[in-house]
Coordinates of C-alpha atoms in Angstrom, one line a residue:
M1 CA 17.3 2.4 -26.4
S2 CA 17.4 0.1 -23.4
Q3 CA 14.7 -1.2 -21.2
Q4 CA 15.8 1.3 -18.6
D5 CA 14.5 4.0 -21.0
L6 CA 11.0 2.9 -20.0
A7 CA 8.4 4.4 -17.7
V8 CA 5.1 2.9 -16.6
V9 CA 1.9 4.7 -15.7
I10 CA -0.7 2.5 -14.0
L11 CA -4.2 3.9 -13.9
A12 CA -6.0 2.9 -10.6
A13 CA -8.1 5.9 -9.8
G14 CA -11.5 4.3 -10.5
K15 CA -13.9 4.0 -7.6
G16 CA -14.7 0.4 -8.4
T17 CA -18.4 0.8 -7.4
R18 CA -19.4 -2.4 -9.1
M19 CA -17.2 -4.5 -6.8
K20 CA -19.4 -3.3 -3.9
S21 CA -16.4 -3.6 -1.5
N22 CA -14.5 -1.5 1.1
L23 CA -11.4 -2.9 -0.4
H24 CA -9.9 -1.0 -3.4
K25 CA -10.7 -2.8 -6.6
V26 CA -7.1 -3.3 -7.7
L27 CA -6.3 -5.0 -4.3
H28 CA -8.8 -7.8 -4.7
P29 CA -6.8 -11.1 -4.9
L30 CA -6.3 -13.1 -8.0
G31 CA -4.6 -16.4 -7.3
G32 CA -4.0 -15.3 -3.7
R33 CA -2.3 -12.0 -4.6
P34 CA -3.7 -8.5 -5.2
M35 CA -4.3 -8.0 -8.9
L36 CA -2.2 -4.8 -8.9
H37 CA 0.8 -6.8 -7.6
H38 CA 0.5 -9.3 -10.4
L39 CA 1.1 -6.4 -12.7
L40 CA 3.9 -5.0 -10.7
D41 CA 5.6 -8.5 -10.7
T42 CA 5.4 -8.6 -14.4
L43 CA 6.9 -5.2 -14.8
E44 CA 9.9 -6.3 -12.7
Q45 CA 10.9 -8.3 -15.8
L46 CA 11.0 -5.2 -17.9
H47 CA 13.2 -3.1 -15.5
P48 CA 11.4 0.2 -15.9
S49 CA 13.2 3.2 -14.6
R50 CA 10.0 4.8 -13.3
K51 CA 6.6 3.5 -12.1
V52 CA 3.8 5.8 -11.3
I53 CA 0.4 4.7 -10.1
V54 CA -2.5 7.2 -10.5
V55 CA -4.9 6.7 -7.6
G56 CA -8.1 8.3 -6.4
A57 CA -10.7 6.9 -4.0
G58 CA -9.1 4.5 -1.6
K59 CA -5.6 5.8 -2.3
E60 CA -4.3 5.1 1.2
Q61 CA -5.0 1.4 0.7
V62 CA -3.0 1.4 -2.5
Q63 CA -0.2 3.4 -1.1
Q64 CA 0.1 1.0 1.9
S65 CA 0.0 -2.1 -0.3
V66 CA 2.5 -0.9 -2.8
G67 CA 5.0 0.8 -0.4
D68 CA 8.2 1.8 -2.2
Q69 CA 7.5 -0.4 -5.3
A70 CA 6.1 2.6 -7.2
E71 CA 5.3 6.3 -6.8
T72 CA 1.6 7.1 -6.2
I73 CA 0.0 10.3 -7.2
T74 CA -3.6 11.4 -6.9
Q75 CA -6.0 12.3 -9.6
E76 CA -8.5 14.8 -8.2
P77 CA -11.0 15.5 -9.6
Q78 CA -11.2 12.4 -11.9
L79 CA -11.8 13.7 -15.4
G80 CA -11.2 10.6 -17.5
T81 CA -8.3 8.5 -18.6
G82 CA -6.5 11.2 -20.6
H83 CA -6.6 13.5 -17.5
A84 CA -5.3 10.6 -15.4
V85 CA -2.1 10.5 -17.5
Q86 CA -1.9 14.3 -17.7
V87 CA -1.5 14.4 -13.9
T88 CA 1.8 12.6 -14.2
G89 CA 3.3 15.7 -15.6
D90 CA 5.5 16.5 -12.6
Q91 CA 7.0 13.0 -12.8
L92 CA 7.2 12.4 -16.5
R93 CA 7.2 15.7 -18.5
G94 CA 10.6 15.8 -20.1
F95 CA 11.1 12.0 -20.0
E96 CA 12.1 11.0 -23.5
G97 CA 12.0 7.2 -23.2
D98 CA 8.9 5.1 -23.8
V99 CA 5.9 5.2 -21.6
L100 CA 3.6 2.2 -21.0
I101 CA 0.1 3.1 -20.0
L102 CA -1.5 0.2 -18.1
Y103 CA -4.6 -0.4 -15.9
G104 CA -4.4 -1.8 -12.4
D105 CA -7.5 -3.9 -13.1
V106 CA -6.0 -5.7 -16.1
P107 CA -3.6 -7.9 -14.2
L108 CA -2.9 -10.9 -16.6
L109 CA -0.6 -9.2 -19.1
S110 CA 2.5 -11.2 -19.8
A111 CA 6.0 -9.7 -20.0
E112 CA 6.2 -11.1 -23.5
T113 CA 3.2 -9.1 -24.6
L114 CA 4.5 -5.9 -23.1
E115 CA 8.0 -6.5 -24.6
N116 CA 6.4 -6.9 -28.0
L117 CA 4.4 -3.7 -27.5
I118 CA 7.6 -1.8 -26.7
R119 CA 9.3 -3.4 -29.7
V120 CA 6.6 -2.2 -32.0
R121 CA 7.0 1.3 -30.5
R122 CA 10.7 1.2 -31.2
G123 CA 10.2 -0.1 -34.7
A124 CA 11.6 1.4 -37.9
N125 CA 8.5 3.6 -38.5
D126 CA 8.9 5.2 -35.1
P127 CA 5.1 5.3 -34.2
A128 CA 4.2 7.9 -31.6
V129 CA 1.5 5.7 -30.2
V130 CA 1.1 2.0 -30.2
V131 CA -2.2 0.5 -29.0
L132 CA -2.6 -3.0 -27.7
G133 CA -5.4 -4.7 -29.6
F134 CA -7.0 -8.1 -29.2
E135 CA -9.5 -10.2 -31.2
P136 CA -12.2 -11.4 -28.8
K137 CA -14.7 -14.1 -29.7
D138 CA -17.5 -11.7 -28.9
T139 CA -16.6 -8.0 -29.8
K140 CA -19.5 -6.8 -27.5
A141 CA -19.3 -3.0 -27.2
Y142 CA -15.5 -2.7 -27.5
G143 CA -13.9 0.1 -29.4
R144 CA -12.6 -1.0 -32.8
L145 CA -9.1 -0.4 -34.2
V146 CA -9.2 0.7 -37.8
V147 CA -6.0 -0.4 -39.5
N148 CA -5.0 0.2 -43.2
D149 CA -3.4 -2.2 -45.6
Q150 CA 0.1 -1.4 -44.3
G151 CA -0.9 -2.2 -40.8
I152 CA -0.9 1.4 -39.7
L153 CA -3.5 2.4 -37.1
E154 CA -5.8 5.0 -38.7
A155 CA -8.3 5.5 -35.8
I156 CA -10.0 4.1 -32.7
V157 CA -13.7 4.1 -33.1
E158 CA -16.0 3.6 -30.2
H159 CA -18.7 1.0 -30.7
K160 CA -21.5 3.5 -30.3
D161 CA -20.0 5.7 -33.0
A162 CA -19.0 2.9 -35.4
T163 CA -20.7 2.2 -38.7
S164 CA -22.1 -1.2 -39.5
A165 CA -19.0 -1.9 -41.5
Q166 CA -16.7 -0.9 -38.7
R167 CA -18.6 -3.0 -36.3
E168 CA -17.5 -6.0 -38.4
I169 CA -13.9 -5.3 -37.5
G170 CA -12.6 -8.0 -35.2
L171 CA -9.6 -6.1 -33.8
C172 CA -10.6 -4.3 -30.6
N173 CA -9.0 -1.8 -28.3
S174 CA -7.7 -2.9 -24.9
G175 CA -6.9 0.7 -23.8
I176 CA -3.3 -0.2 -23.1
M177 CA -0.7 1.8 -25.0
A178 CA 3.0 2.5 -25.5
V179 CA 3.7 6.1 -26.2
N180 CA 6.9 8.0 -27.2
G181 CA 7.6 10.0 -24.0
A182 CA 9.2 12.7 -26.0
V183 CA 5.9 13.7 -27.6
M184 CA 3.4 12.3 -25.1
F185 CA 2.6 15.6 -23.3
D186 CA 2.4 17.4 -26.6
L187 CA -0.4 15.0 -27.5
L188 CA -2.0 15.1 -24.0
D189 CA -2.0 18.9 -23.9
Q190 CA -4.2 18.9 -27.0
L191 CA -7.0 16.8 -25.4
D192 CA -10.3 18.4 -24.8
D193 CA -13.5 17.4 -23.0
N194 CA -15.9 18.2 -25.8
N195 CA -18.0 15.1 -25.3
A196 CA -21.1 14.0 -23.6
A197 CA -19.3 12.9 -20.5
G198 CA -17.2 16.0 -20.2
E199 CA -14.0 14.0 -19.8
F200 CA -10.6 13.8 -21.4
Y201 CA -10.2 10.5 -23.3
L202 CA -6.8 9.0 -23.7
T203 CA -7.9 7.3 -26.9
D204 CA -8.1 10.7 -28.5
I205 CA -4.3 11.0 -28.6
V206 CA -4.3 8.7 -31.7
G207 CA -6.3 11.2 -33.7
I208 CA -4.1 14.1 -32.4
A209 CA -1.0 12.2 -33.3
K210 CA -2.2 11.5 -36.8
S211 CA -3.1 15.2 -37.2
K212 CA 0.4 16.1 -36.3
G213 CA 1.9 13.8 -38.9
Y214 CA 2.9 11.0 -36.6
E215 CA 2.3 7.4 -37.3
C216 CA 0.4 5.1 -35.0
A217 CA 0.5 1.3 -34.8
V218 CA -1.1 -1.8 -33.3
S219 CA 0.4 -4.7 -31.3
V220 CA -1.9 -7.7 -30.7
A221 CA -2.4 -9.7 -27.5
D222 CA -4.4 -12.8 -26.6
E223 CA -7.8 -12.0 -25.3
A224 CA -7.2 -13.8 -22.0
E225 CA -4.4 -11.3 -21.1
V226 CA -6.5 -8.2 -21.4
I227 CA -9.4 -9.2 -19.2
G228 CA -10.5 -6.1 -17.3
I229 CA -11.9 -6.6 -13.8
N230 CA -14.7 -4.3 -12.7
S231 CA -17.1 -6.7 -10.8
R232 CA -17.1 -9.8 -8.8
S233 CA -18.3 -11.8 -11.8
E234 CA -15.4 -10.5 -13.9
L235 CA -13.0 -11.3 -11.0
A236 CA -14.3 -14.8 -11.1
E237 CA -13.7 -15.0 -14.9
A238 CA -10.2 -13.7 -14.5
E239 CA -9.5 -16.3 -11.7
A240 CA -10.8 -19.0 -14.0
A241 CA -8.4 -17.9 -16.7
F242 CA -5.5 -17.7 -14.3
Q243 CA -6.2 -21.1 -12.9
Q244 CA -6.5 -22.6 -16.4
A245 CA -3.1 -21.2 -17.3
C246 CA -1.6 -22.6 -14.1
R247 CA -3.0 -26.0 -14.8
H248 CA -1.7 -26.2 -18.3
S249 CA 1.7 -24.9 -17.2
F250 CA 2.1 -27.5 -14.4
M251 CA 0.9 -30.4 -16.6
A252 CA 3.4 -29.3 -19.3
A253 CA 6.1 -29.4 -16.6
G254 CA 5.4 -33.0 -15.6
V255 CA 2.6 -32.8 -13.0
T256 CA -0.3 -35.2 -13.2
L257 CA -3.7 -33.6 -12.4
L258 CA -6.4 -36.3 -12.3
A259 CA -9.2 -33.7 -12.4
P260 CA -7.5 -30.4 -13.4
E261 CA -10.6 -28.3 -13.2
T262 CA -10.9 -29.1 -9.5
V263 CA -7.4 -28.1 -8.4
H264 CA -6.8 -24.5 -7.3
F265 CA -3.3 -22.9 -7.4
S266 CA -1.8 -19.7 -6.0
Y267 CA 0.4 -17.2 -7.8
D268 CA 3.6 -18.7 -6.2
T269 CA 2.8 -22.4 -6.0
V270 CA 5.9 -24.5 -6.8
I271 CA 5.4 -28.2 -7.8
G272 CA 8.1 -30.6 -8.9
R273 CA 8.1 -33.4 -11.5
D274 CA 6.1 -36.6 -11.3
V275 CA 3.8 -35.2 -8.7
V276 CA 0.3 -36.7 -8.7
I277 CA -2.6 -34.5 -7.5
E278 CA -6.0 -36.0 -7.0
P279 CA -9.3 -34.1 -7.3
N280 CA -10.4 -31.1 -5.2
V281 CA -7.0 -29.9 -3.8
F282 CA -6.4 -26.2 -2.8
F283 CA -3.0 -24.6 -2.8
G284 CA -2.9 -21.3 -0.9
P285 CA 0.1 -19.0 -1.1
G286 CA 3.6 -20.1 -0.2
V287 CA 3.4 -23.8 -1.0
V288 CA 6.3 -26.0 -2.3
I289 CA 5.7 -29.6 -3.4
E290 CA 8.9 -31.4 -4.4
D291 CA 9.3 -34.3 -6.8
D292 CA 7.4 -37.7 -6.6
V293 CA 4.8 -36.5 -4.1
T294 CA 1.3 -37.8 -4.1
V295 CA -1.4 -35.4 -3.0
K296 CA -4.7 -37.1 -2.3
G297 CA -8.1 -35.5 -2.7
F298 CA -9.7 -32.8 -0.7
S299 CA -6.4 -31.6 0.8
H300 CA -5.7 -28.0 1.7
F301 CA -2.2 -26.3 1.8
E302 CA -1.0 -22.9 2.9
G303 CA 2.7 -21.9 3.4
A304 CA 3.8 -25.5 3.6
I305 CA 6.6 -27.6 2.0
V306 CA 6.2 -31.3 1.1
R307 CA 9.5 -33.0 0.4
T308 CA 10.3 -35.7 -2.2
G309 CA 8.4 -38.9 -2.1
A310 CA 5.9 -37.9 0.6
T311 CA 2.2 -38.6 0.6
V312 CA -0.4 -36.2 1.9
G313 CA -4.2 -36.8 2.3
P314 CA -6.9 -37.3 1.6
Y315 CA -8.6 -34.6 3.6
A316 CA -5.4 -33.3 5.1
R317 CA -4.7 -29.7 6.1
L318 CA -1.2 -28.3 6.0
R319 CA -1.0 -24.8 7.5
P320 CA 1.9 -22.3 7.5
K321 CA 5.4 -23.6 8.3
A322 CA 4.4 -27.3 8.0
D323 CA 7.4 -29.1 6.7
V324 CA 6.8 -32.7 5.6
G325 CA 9.9 -34.8 5.2
R326 CA 11.0 -37.2 2.5
N327 CA 8.8 -40.2 2.1
A328 CA 6.7 -39.2 5.1
K329 CA 3.0 -39.8 5.3
I330 CA 0.3 -37.4 6.3
G331 CA -3.0 -39.2 6.2
N332 CA -6.7 -38.5 6.3
F333 CA -8.1 -35.7 8.5
V334 CA -4.6 -34.7 9.8
E335 CA -3.8 -31.1 10.4
V336 CA -0.2 -29.9 10.7
K337 CA 0.9 -26.4 11.7
K338 CA 4.4 -25.0 12.2
S339 CA 5.9 -28.5 12.5
V340 CA 8.7 -30.5 11.0
I341 CA 7.7 -34.1 10.1
G342 CA 10.9 -36.2 9.8
E343 CA 11.9 -38.5 6.9
G344 CA 9.6 -41.5 6.7
A345 CA 7.5 -40.5 9.7
K346 CA 3.8 -41.3 9.7
V347 CA 0.8 -39.3 10.9
S348 CA -1.8 -41.4 9.3
H349 CA -5.2 -40.5 10.8
L350 CA -7.3 -37.9 12.7
S351 CA -4.5 -36.0 14.4
Y352 CA -3.5 -32.4 15.1
I353 CA 0.3 -31.7 15.1
G354 CA 1.1 -28.1 15.9
D355 CA 4.4 -26.6 17.0
A356 CA 6.2 -29.9 16.9
V357 CA 9.3 -31.6 15.7
I358 CA 8.8 -35.3 14.8
G359 CA 11.9 -37.5 14.2
A360 CA 12.5 -39.7 11.3
H361 CA 10.4 -42.9 11.1
A362 CA 8.3 -42.0 14.1
N363 CA 4.7 -43.2 14.1
I364 CA 1.9 -41.1 15.4
G365 CA -1.3 -43.0 16.2
A366 CA -4.8 -42.0 15.3
G367 CA -6.4 -39.3 17.4
T368 CA -3.1 -37.9 18.7
I369 CA -2.9 -34.2 19.5
T370 CA -0.1 -31.9 20.5
C371 CA -1.5 -29.6 23.1
N372 CA 0.6 -26.6 22.1
Y373 CA -1.4 -23.6 23.4
D374 CA -2.2 -22.6 27.0
G375 CA -4.3 -19.6 26.1
Y376 CA -1.4 -17.2 26.1
N377 CA 1.7 -18.9 24.6
K378 CA 2.7 -21.7 22.2
A379 CA 5.1 -24.4 23.3
L380 CA 7.1 -27.1 21.5
T381 CA 6.5 -30.9 21.4
E382 CA 9.6 -33.0 20.4
I383 CA 9.2 -36.6 19.3
G384 CA 12.3 -38.6 18.8
K385 CA 13.4 -40.8 15.9
G386 CA 11.5 -44.1 15.7
A387 CA 9.2 -43.2 18.6
F388 CA 5.7 -44.7 18.6
I389 CA 2.8 -42.7 19.9
G390 CA -0.3 -44.7 20.7
S391 CA -3.8 -43.7 19.6
N392 CA -5.8 -41.1 21.4
T393 CA -2.8 -39.6 23.1
A394 CA -2.5 -36.0 24.2
L395 CA 1.0 -34.5 24.4
V396 CA 1.0 -31.5 26.6
A397 CA 3.7 -29.1 25.5
P398 CA 6.4 -28.3 26.3
V399 CA 7.2 -32.0 26.3
K400 CA 9.9 -34.3 24.8
I401 CA 9.5 -37.9 23.8
G402 CA 12.9 -39.6 23.4
D403 CA 14.2 -41.7 20.4
G404 CA 12.5 -45.1 20.2
A405 CA 10.1 -44.4 23.1
I406 CA 6.6 -45.8 23.1
V407 CA 3.6 -44.0 24.6
G408 CA 0.6 -46.2 25.3
A409 CA -2.7 -45.5 23.8
G410 CA -5.0 -43.1 25.6
S411 CA -2.2 -41.4 27.6
V412 CA -1.9 -37.8 28.6
V413 CA 1.8 -37.0 28.6
T414 CA 3.0 -34.0 30.6
R415 CA 6.6 -35.0 31.4
E416 CA 9.6 -36.0 29.4
V417 CA 9.8 -39.7 28.2
E418 CA 13.3 -41.1 28.0
S419 CA 14.6 -42.8 24.9
D420 CA 13.4 -46.4 24.5
A421 CA 11.1 -46.1 27.5
L422 CA 7.4 -47.0 27.8
A423 CA 5.0 -44.3 29.1
V424 CA 1.5 -45.1 30.1
T425 CA -0.8 -42.7 32.0
R426 CA -4.2 -44.3 31.6
A427 CA -6.2 -45.1 34.8
N428 CA -6.5 -48.8 35.9
Q429 CA -9.5 -50.5 34.3
K430 CA -12.3 -51.4 36.8
E431 CA -15.1 -53.9 36.0
I432 CA -18.4 -54.4 37.9
G433 CA -20.0 -57.7 36.8
G434 CA -23.7 -57.6 35.7
W435 CA -24.0 -53.8 36.1
A436 CA -25.0 -53.2 32.5
A437 CA -27.8 -55.8 32.6
K438 CA -29.2 -54.3 35.8
F439 CA -29.0 -50.8 34.4
R440 CA -31.0 -51.8 31.2
S441 CA -33.6 -53.5 33.3
K442 CA -34.1 -50.5 35.5
Q443 CA -34.4 -48.2 32.5
T444 CA -37.1 -50.3 30.8
K445 CA -39.3 -50.4 33.8
K446 CA -39.7 -46.6 34.0

């Protein structure tokens, strides 16, 4: 049986009331990406032939976010997890491959864990249901997985129903399952709502399968992968786990983090080898840092690329479409947006560079700004190779500074400067002798 004989059901019909948000729970970001999309990205590695998301409240948000990545169907009314899978009948009844049943608020599952879950389902004993278990440090109120000496799953026992001996079991239920699609609806059709909540529980299919003579089994995952997110606090816990995994991965790949716990990554951050990252650095989505880069403390990146050998920071901000060239320098309190900084160029202090192209080895003095916005449109500033822009200069776009040109400090440049020319626009200095002393004397006599 190939991976294409795989369907996935993602349960995302919960109202998420504990999040206290207008945004659907599964769309809250984790590492800069909605948690549901983390799960969808992981599933791409498994190549399922069908993906069905069961939605309820806020379904329009989920449908808009997912687009054509998966089919969405509505569970209405919402009568429990078993009922949520039952409503996929039109899509999956008759499907004879394997069905993964996942949760949109459990986003940190790895492809390896899901592949192992499928492998157990396809094992020699042909279990009808395989439950993903985990062994938490604190078993809390989790349901327990009762397994016999042969490793066969005998039952799922809810904490409130467990005996004192069963509560000593360390293997807990994540709720995630792999089910033989050929028998799944035979099991689901036997569910009843004879319980205090009046709901159809998905976990009951284990007992139903056992009563029909099918085997059930367990696959085990790391606790960090099955974190469920139902509140802002749990979202923060999942973010912490995600960040910790990123940090270990980058350091293992040759990145130096001087204070790992203070560096924040996004889901798609790319960092090369021999990069040094100082404390308190934030990487938003879409950032690429090439080899041998130094990132100094308190810098912030979004949608930017920093090329080999460059230095950025401290206290620098690189906004979307900032492209910092090889061996270039972006210094303290410099903001760069939608600009190309040429190889070896320097923007060392207190500058704003937006909608600009800066040539190789140009030098941009402290306090320089590109005046790129007129209130309606953005315009381009071009600075040539080897040009020198004096401190406290305003370059009013659209404007071009030629190769090797020098712009004197304090200038407001509104017209093109030719290559190798000097442009100075400051007013002539005027001096009135003794004026300051007379002014002070007058003020003290009031």
